[in-house]
Amino acid sequence: MKSAARTVALLELLAARGEQPSRLDQLAEDLGVPRSSMYQLLQTLVDCGWVRTDVTGSLYGIGIRALLTGTSYLDGDRRIRAVRPCLDEASDALGETIHLARLDGPDVVYLATRESHEYLRTLSRVGRRIPAHAGALGKALLAERADDELPIPDGPLTALTENTHTDRAALLADLAQVRERGYSVDREETVTGIAGFGFALRYDAPATDAISCSVPVARLTPEHEVRIVSVMREIRAKIETRLPPVSGVPDWR
């Protein structure tokens, strides 16, 4: 069990660092593992394709096997498959970037994205995680839970921009508004210059998945905001109609 936990911790650390390679000593120190044990583990994972190394054998990063596993997760989830056409429909109707994400502890993880051609990609690539309190997707899902059941850490909350809620009381006030209006609003809380509108998908109770629309604040007119909310509400209703419980299919958590 200790070896399995160590392997998972190493893969998650390398995945989190993305394009930033790591050295043996750094990994051993970060995970509190003896250098010799870390070297043996890395060599095993390199041989299996889960970790890659450079030509000098001194730098390490996440390997291609991680991609294959991640793709299998996406392809094997019936909910993601069912939602994808609806994301296309929302993107075509609004011309903006549309996301699907899932709550995972205190974070949301992006599962699918349809990018707008009007502005550059932001933080929302598939597989990326961000704090749930910091954007439209996460706030839509947090609002589905009681205030005393929120999966967020104690103390000050992480800020992604100067507009991110870092105070729990401010976040709770925002979530109360989300519950009242039925959707969340992110005004440059995740990315400066970008607003978002999040809608929990209530085929779970409480909801674990949400969709959102992101738009540059420079062209977010009141009329466009009204249209975004209207279209996304229709898309949410369509998704929830498509995804009733199915007998004999695992309800993954």
C-alpha positions as a LaTeX table, in Angstrom:
\begin{tabular}{lrrr}
\hline
Residue & $x$ (\AA) & $y$ (\AA) & $z$ (\AA) \\
\hline
Met1 & 0.00 & 0.00 & 0.00 \\
Lys2 & 2.84 & 2.39 & 0.82 \\
Ser3 & 4.44 & 1.75 & $-2.56$ \\
Ala4 & 1.15 & 2.30 & $-4.39$ \\
Ala5 & 0.50 & 5.55 & $-2.55$ \\
Arg6 & 4.03 & 6.73 & $-3.31$ \\
Thr7 & 3.57 & 5.96 & $-7.01$ \\
Val8 & 0.29 & 7.85 & $-7.20$ \\
Ala9 & 1.78 & 10.84 & $-5.36$ \\
Leu10 & 4.71 & 10.94 & $-7.78$ \\
Leu11 & 2.50 & 10.80 & $-10.88$ \\
Glu12 & 0.21 & 13.52 & $-9.53$ \\
Leu13 & 3.20 & 15.73 & $-8.75$ \\
Leu14 & 4.67 & 15.32 & $-12.23$ \\
Ala15 & 1.27 & 15.92 & $-13.82$ \\
Ala16 & 0.77 & 19.11 & $-11.82$ \\
Arg17 & 4.12 & 20.46 & $-13.02$ \\
Gly18 & 3.18 & 20.00 & $-16.66$ \\
Glu19 & 5.96 & 21.25 & $-18.92$ \\
Gln20 & 8.25 & 22.00 & $-15.99$ \\
Pro21 & 10.63 & 19.01 & $-15.67$ \\
Ser22 & 11.83 & 17.75 & $-12.29$ \\
Arg23 & 15.12 & 16.33 & $-11.07$ \\
Leu24 & 15.57 & 13.23 & $-8.96$ \\
Asp25 & 16.74 & 15.06 & $-5.84$ \\
Gln26 & 13.87 & 17.53 & $-6.10$ \\
Leu27 & 11.26 & 14.78 & $-6.37$ \\
Ala28 & 12.78 & 12.83 & $-3.49$ \\
Glu29 & 12.74 & 15.91 & $-1.29$ \\
Asp30 & 9.22 & 17.02 & $-2.25$ \\
Leu31 & 7.74 & 13.60 & $-1.51$ \\
Gly32 & 9.95 & 12.75 & 1.47 \\
Val33 & 11.29 & 9.60 & $-0.18$ \\
Pro34 & 14.90 & 8.33 & 0.01 \\
Arg35 & 16.84 & 9.17 & $-3.13$ \\
Ser36 & 17.61 & 5.53 & $-3.91$ \\
Ser37 & 13.95 & 4.53 & $-3.60$ \\
Met38 & 12.86 & 7.43 & $-5.77$ \\
Tyr39 & 15.39 & 6.47 & $-8.45$ \\
Gln40 & 14.12 & 2.88 & $-8.56$ \\
Leu41 & 10.51 & 4.03 & $-8.76$ \\
Leu42 & 11.28 & 6.48 & $-11.56$ \\
Gln43 & 13.12 & 3.87 & $-13.60$ \\
Thr44 & 10.20 & 1.46 & $-13.28$ \\
Leu45 & 7.73 & 4.12 & $-14.39$ \\
Val46 & 9.97 & 5.22 & $-17.27$ \\
Asp47 & 10.15 & 1.62 & $-18.48$ \\
Cys48 & 6.36 & 1.39 & $-18.35$ \\
Gly49 & 5.78 & 4.71 & $-20.12$ \\
Trp50 & 4.16 & 6.50 & $-17.17$ \\
Val51 & 7.15 & 8.81 & $-16.75$ \\
Arg52 & 9.49 & 10.18 & $-19.43$ \\
Thr53 & 13.07 & 11.32 & $-19.08$ \\
Asp54 & 15.42 & 13.42 & $-21.22$ \\
Val55 & 18.48 & 12.13 & $-23.12$ \\
Thr56 & 20.70 & 12.77 & $-20.10$ \\
Gly57 & 18.43 & 10.79 & $-17.79$ \\
Ser58 & 18.41 & 13.62 & $-15.27$ \\
Leu59 & 15.03 & 15.28 & $-15.94$ \\
Tyr60 & 11.62 & 13.68 & $-15.49$ \\
Gly61 & 8.09 & 14.47 & $-16.60$ \\
Ile62 & 4.72 & 12.79 & $-16.96$ \\
Gly63 & 4.62 & 10.08 & $-19.64$ \\
Ile64 & 2.28 & 9.22 & $-22.48$ \\
Arg65 & 0.57 & 6.41 & $-20.54$ \\
Ala66 & $-1.05$ & 9.09 & $-18.40$ \\
Leu67 & $-2.67$ & 10.52 & $-21.54$ \\
Leu68 & $-4.03$ & 7.12 & $-22.52$ \\
Thr69 & $-5.56$ & 6.66 & $-19.08$ \\
Gly70 & $-7.06$ & 10.15 & $-19.09$ \\
Thr71 & $-8.57$ & 9.61 & $-22.54$ \\
Ser72 & $-10.08$ & 6.35 & $-21.36$ \\
Tyr73 & $-11.75$ & 8.17 & $-18.47$ \\
Leu74 & $-13.31$ & 10.71 & $-20.83$ \\
Asp75 & $-14.40$ & 8.13 & $-23.39$ \\
Gly76 & $-15.80$ & 5.77 & $-20.77$ \\
Asp77 & $-18.08$ & 8.30 & $-19.06$ \\
Arg78 & $-21.57$ & 8.24 & $-20.58$ \\
Arg79 & $-22.36$ & 11.66 & $-19.16$ \\
Ile80 & $-19.44$ & 13.32 & $-20.90$ \\
Arg81 & $-20.40$ & 11.60 & $-24.16$ \\
Ala82 & $-24.00$ & 12.77 & $-23.81$ \\
Val83 & $-23.07$ & 16.37 & $-22.98$ \\
Arg84 & $-20.59$ & 16.93 & $-25.83$ \\
Pro85 & $-23.23$ & 17.55 & $-28.56$ \\
Cys86 & $-24.93$ & 20.06 & $-26.28$ \\
Leu87 & $-21.65$ & 21.91 & $-25.80$ \\
Asp88 & $-21.38$ & 22.13 & $-29.58$ \\
Glu89 & $-24.91$ & 23.48 & $-29.76$ \\
Ala90 & $-24.24$ & 26.15 & $-27.13$ \\
Ser91 & $-20.98$ & 27.14 & $-28.83$ \\
Asp92 & $-22.69$ & 27.48 & $-32.21$ \\
Ala93 & $-25.53$ & 29.53 & $-30.74$ \\
Leu94 & $-23.40$ & 31.93 & $-28.70$ \\
Gly95 & $-20.03$ & 32.01 & $-30.44$ \\
Glu96 & $-18.36$ & 31.85 & $-27.03$ \\
Thr97 & $-16.28$ & 29.29 & $-25.12$ \\
Ile98 & $-18.33$ & 26.56 & $-23.42$ \\
His99 & $-17.03$ & 24.26 & $-20.67$ \\
Leu100 & $-18.01$ & 21.09 & $-18.85$ \\
Ala101 & $-16.34$ & 20.46 & $-15.49$ \\
Arg102 & $-16.67$ & 18.12 & $-12.50$ \\
Leu103 & $-16.22$ & 18.80 & $-8.80$ \\
Asp104 & $-13.28$ & 16.90 & $-7.30$ \\
Gly105 & $-12.75$ & 17.76 & $-3.65$ \\
Pro106 & $-12.12$ & 21.51 & $-3.33$ \\
Asp107 & $-11.46$ & 21.89 & $-7.08$ \\
Val108 & $-13.23$ & 21.59 & $-10.39$ \\
Val109 & $-11.64$ & 19.64 & $-13.25$ \\
Tyr110 & $-12.33$ & 20.57 & $-16.87$ \\
Leu111 & $-13.73$ & 17.60 & $-18.83$ \\
Ala112 & $-14.59$ & 19.21 & $-22.17$ \\
Thr113 & $-14.23$ & 22.62 & $-23.80$ \\
Arg114 & $-15.50$ & 24.22 & $-26.98$ \\
Glu115 & $-13.29$ & 27.23 & $-27.70$ \\
Ser116 & $-14.43$ & 30.52 & $-29.17$ \\
His117 & $-12.45$ & 31.76 & $-32.17$ \\
Glu118 & $-12.69$ & 35.30 & $-30.86$ \\
Tyr119 & $-10.04$ & 35.21 & $-28.16$ \\
Leu120 & $-7.04$ & 33.22 & $-27.01$ \\
Arg121 & $-7.28$ & 30.07 & $-24.91$ \\
Thr122 & $-7.35$ & 30.74 & $-21.16$ \\
Leu123 & $-6.87$ & 28.36 & $-18.22$ \\
Ser124 & $-9.50$ & 25.90 & $-19.30$ \\
Arg125 & $-7.76$ & 23.05 & $-21.08$ \\
Val126 & $-9.18$ & 19.59 & $-20.47$ \\
Gly127 & $-7.73$ & 18.02 & $-17.33$ \\
Arg128 & $-6.83$ & 21.29 & $-15.65$ \\
Arg129 & $-8.13$ & 21.88 & $-12.15$ \\
Ile130 & $-8.87$ & 25.18 & $-10.45$ \\
Pro131 & $-10.23$ & 25.99 & $-6.98$ \\
Ala132 & $-14.01$ & 25.63 & $-6.92$ \\
His133 & $-14.50$ & 28.95 & $-5.15$ \\
Ala134 & $-12.70$ & 30.86 & $-7.90$ \\
Gly135 & $-15.04$ & 30.68 & $-10.88$ \\
Ala136 & $-18.47$ & 30.14 & $-12.39$ \\
Leu137 & $-18.28$ & 26.35 & $-12.68$ \\
Gly138 & $-17.18$ & 25.80 & $-9.10$ \\
Lys139 & $-19.57$ & 28.33 & $-7.58$ \\
Ala140 & $-22.49$ & 26.76 & $-9.44$ \\
Leu141 & $-21.62$ & 23.42 & $-7.83$ \\
Leu142 & $-20.82$ & 24.79 & $-4.38$ \\
Ala143 & $-24.22$ & 26.49 & $-4.31$ \\
Glu144 & $-25.85$ & 23.05 & $-4.59$ \\
Arg145 & $-24.50$ & 22.24 & $-1.13$ \\
Ala146 & $-25.27$ & 23.60 & 2.33 \\
Asp147 & $-22.83$ & 26.21 & 3.61 \\
Asp148 & $-21.58$ & 23.87 & 6.32 \\
Glu149 & $-20.90$ & 21.10 & 3.77 \\
Leu150 & $-18.74$ & 23.02 & 1.31 \\
Pro151 & $-15.55$ & 21.16 & 0.30 \\
Ile152 & $-13.33$ & 24.18 & 0.71 \\
Pro153 & $-10.36$ & 24.62 & 3.08 \\
Asp154 & $-10.47$ & 26.64 & 6.27 \\
Gly155 & $-8.78$ & 30.02 & 6.35 \\
Pro156 & $-8.10$ & 32.44 & 3.48 \\
Leu157 & $-8.99$ & 31.13 & 0.03 \\
Thr158 & $-6.54$ & 31.12 & $-2.89$ \\
Ala159 & $-6.78$ & 34.15 & $-5.20$ \\
Leu160 & $-6.41$ & 33.69 & $-8.97$ \\
Thr161 & $-7.10$ & 37.37 & $-9.67$ \\
Glu162 & $-7.76$ & 40.43 & $-7.57$ \\
Asn163 & $-11.50$ & 39.69 & $-7.91$ \\
Thr164 & $-11.42$ & 36.13 & $-6.53$ \\
His165 & $-13.25$ & 35.60 & $-3.26$ \\
Thr166 & $-10.63$ & 34.99 & $-0.57$ \\
Asp167 & $-12.98$ & 35.54 & 2.38 \\
Arg168 & $-15.44$ & 32.77 & 3.30 \\
Ala169 & $-18.18$ & 35.21 & 4.27 \\
Ala170 & $-17.99$ & 36.93 & 0.87 \\
Leu171 & $-18.12$ & 33.57 & $-0.88$ \\
Leu172 & $-21.16$ & 32.47 & 1.13 \\
Ala173 & $-22.97$ & 35.70 & 0.23 \\
Asp174 & $-22.22$ & 35.06 & $-3.43$ \\
Leu175 & $-23.45$ & 31.46 & $-3.20$ \\
Ala176 & $-26.72$ & 32.69 & $-1.69$ \\
Gln177 & $-27.21$ & 34.82 & $-4.80$ \\
Val178 & $-26.39$ & 31.84 & $-7.01$ \\
Arg179 & $-29.12$ & 29.79 & $-5.35$ \\
Glu180 & $-31.60$ & 32.64 & $-5.75$ \\
Arg181 & $-30.96$ & 33.28 & $-9.46$ \\
Gly182 & $-30.25$ & 29.66 & $-10.43$ \\
Tyr183 & $-26.80$ & 30.17 & $-11.95$ \\
Ser184 & $-23.42$ & 31.61 & $-10.99$ \\
Val185 & $-21.58$ & 34.63 & $-12.31$ \\
Asp186 & $-17.79$ & 35.01 & $-12.44$ \\
Arg187 & $-16.68$ & 38.56 & $-13.18$ \\
Glu188 & $-12.92$ & 38.25 & $-13.74$ \\
Glu189 & $-12.49$ & 35.96 & $-10.72$ \\
Thr190 & $-10.65$ & 33.21 & $-12.61$ \\
Val191 & $-9.00$ & 35.11 & $-15.47$ \\
Thr192 & $-8.62$ & 38.87 & $-15.77$ \\
Gly193 & $-10.71$ & 40.14 & $-18.65$ \\
Ile194 & $-13.02$ & 37.10 & $-18.76$ \\
Ala195 & $-16.52$ & 36.71 & $-17.32$ \\
Gly196 & $-18.30$ & 33.39 & $-16.86$ \\
Phe197 & $-21.79$ & 32.04 & $-16.25$ \\
Gly198 & $-22.11$ & 28.62 & $-14.59$ \\
Phe199 & $-25.02$ & 26.15 & $-14.47$ \\
Ala200 & $-25.07$ & 23.04 & $-12.28$ \\
Leu201 & $-26.32$ & 19.87 & $-13.99$ \\
Arg202 & $-28.79$ & 18.36 & $-11.56$ \\
Tyr203 & $-28.77$ & 14.73 & $-12.65$ \\
Asp204 & $-26.97$ & 14.14 & $-9.35$ \\
Ala205 & $-28.00$ & 15.33 & $-5.91$ \\
Pro206 & $-26.02$ & 17.28 & $-5.05$ \\
Ala207 & $-24.74$ & 18.10 & $-8.53$ \\
Thr208 & $-21.18$ & 17.10 & $-9.39$ \\
Asp209 & $-21.03$ & 18.44 & $-12.98$ \\
Ala210 & $-21.60$ & 21.92 & $-14.38$ \\
Ile211 & $-21.45$ & 23.77 & $-17.68$ \\
Ser212 & $-20.42$ & 27.35 & $-18.24$ \\
Cys213 & $-20.03$ & 30.03 & $-20.88$ \\
Ser214 & $-16.96$ & 32.30 & $-20.83$ \\
Val215 & $-16.85$ & 35.65 & $-22.62$ \\
Pro216 & $-14.43$ & 38.60 & $-22.72$ \\
Val217 & $-15.80$ & 41.43 & $-20.58$ \\
Ala218 & $-14.91$ & 43.86 & $-23.39$ \\
Arg219 & $-17.86$ & 42.60 & $-25.43$ \\
Leu220 & $-20.22$ & 41.50 & $-22.67$ \\
Thr221 & $-23.16$ & 43.85 & $-23.27$ \\
Pro222 & $-26.32$ & 43.55 & $-21.15$ \\
Glu223 & $-28.12$ & 42.14 & $-24.18$ \\
His224 & $-25.46$ & 39.51 & $-24.76$ \\
Glu225 & $-25.53$ & 38.51 & $-21.10$ \\
Val226 & $-29.28$ & 37.97 & $-21.26$ \\
Arg227 & $-28.87$ & 35.79 & $-24.35$ \\
Ile228 & $-26.06$ & 33.76 & $-22.75$ \\
Val229 & $-28.19$ & 33.01 & $-19.69$ \\
Ser230 & $-31.21$ & 32.11 & $-21.83$ \\
Val231 & $-29.29$ & 29.76 & $-24.12$ \\
Met232 & $-27.36$ & 28.09 & $-21.30$ \\
Arg233 & $-30.56$ & 27.48 & $-19.34$ \\
Glu234 & $-32.02$ & 25.74 & $-22.39$ \\
Ile235 & $-28.87$ & 23.68 & $-22.84$ \\
Arg236 & $-28.90$ & 22.65 & $-19.17$ \\
Ala237 & $-32.53$ & 21.53 & $-19.45$ \\
Lys238 & $-31.72$ & 19.51 & $-22.57$ \\
Ile239 & $-28.77$ & 17.80 & $-20.89$ \\
Glu240 & $-30.76$ & 16.92 & $-17.78$ \\
Thr241 & $-33.52$ & 15.46 & $-19.97$ \\
Arg242 & $-30.97$ & 13.30 & $-21.80$ \\
Leu243 & $-29.41$ & 11.92 & $-18.64$ \\
Pro244 & $-31.95$ & 10.21 & $-16.41$ \\
Pro245 & $-30.62$ & 7.31 & $-14.29$ \\
Val246 & $-29.93$ & 4.22 & $-16.41$ \\
Ser247 & $-30.44$ & 0.73 & $-14.97$ \\
Gly248 & $-27.38$ & $-1.50$ & $-15.02$ \\
Val249 & $-24.93$ & 1.34 & $-15.68$ \\
Pro250 & $-22.51$ & 2.21 & $-12.85$ \\
Asp251 & $-23.24$ & 5.59 & $-11.30$ \\
Trp252 & $-19.63$ & 6.65 & $-10.83$ \\
Arg253 & $-18.76$ & 8.99 & $-7.97$ \\
\hline
\end{tabular}
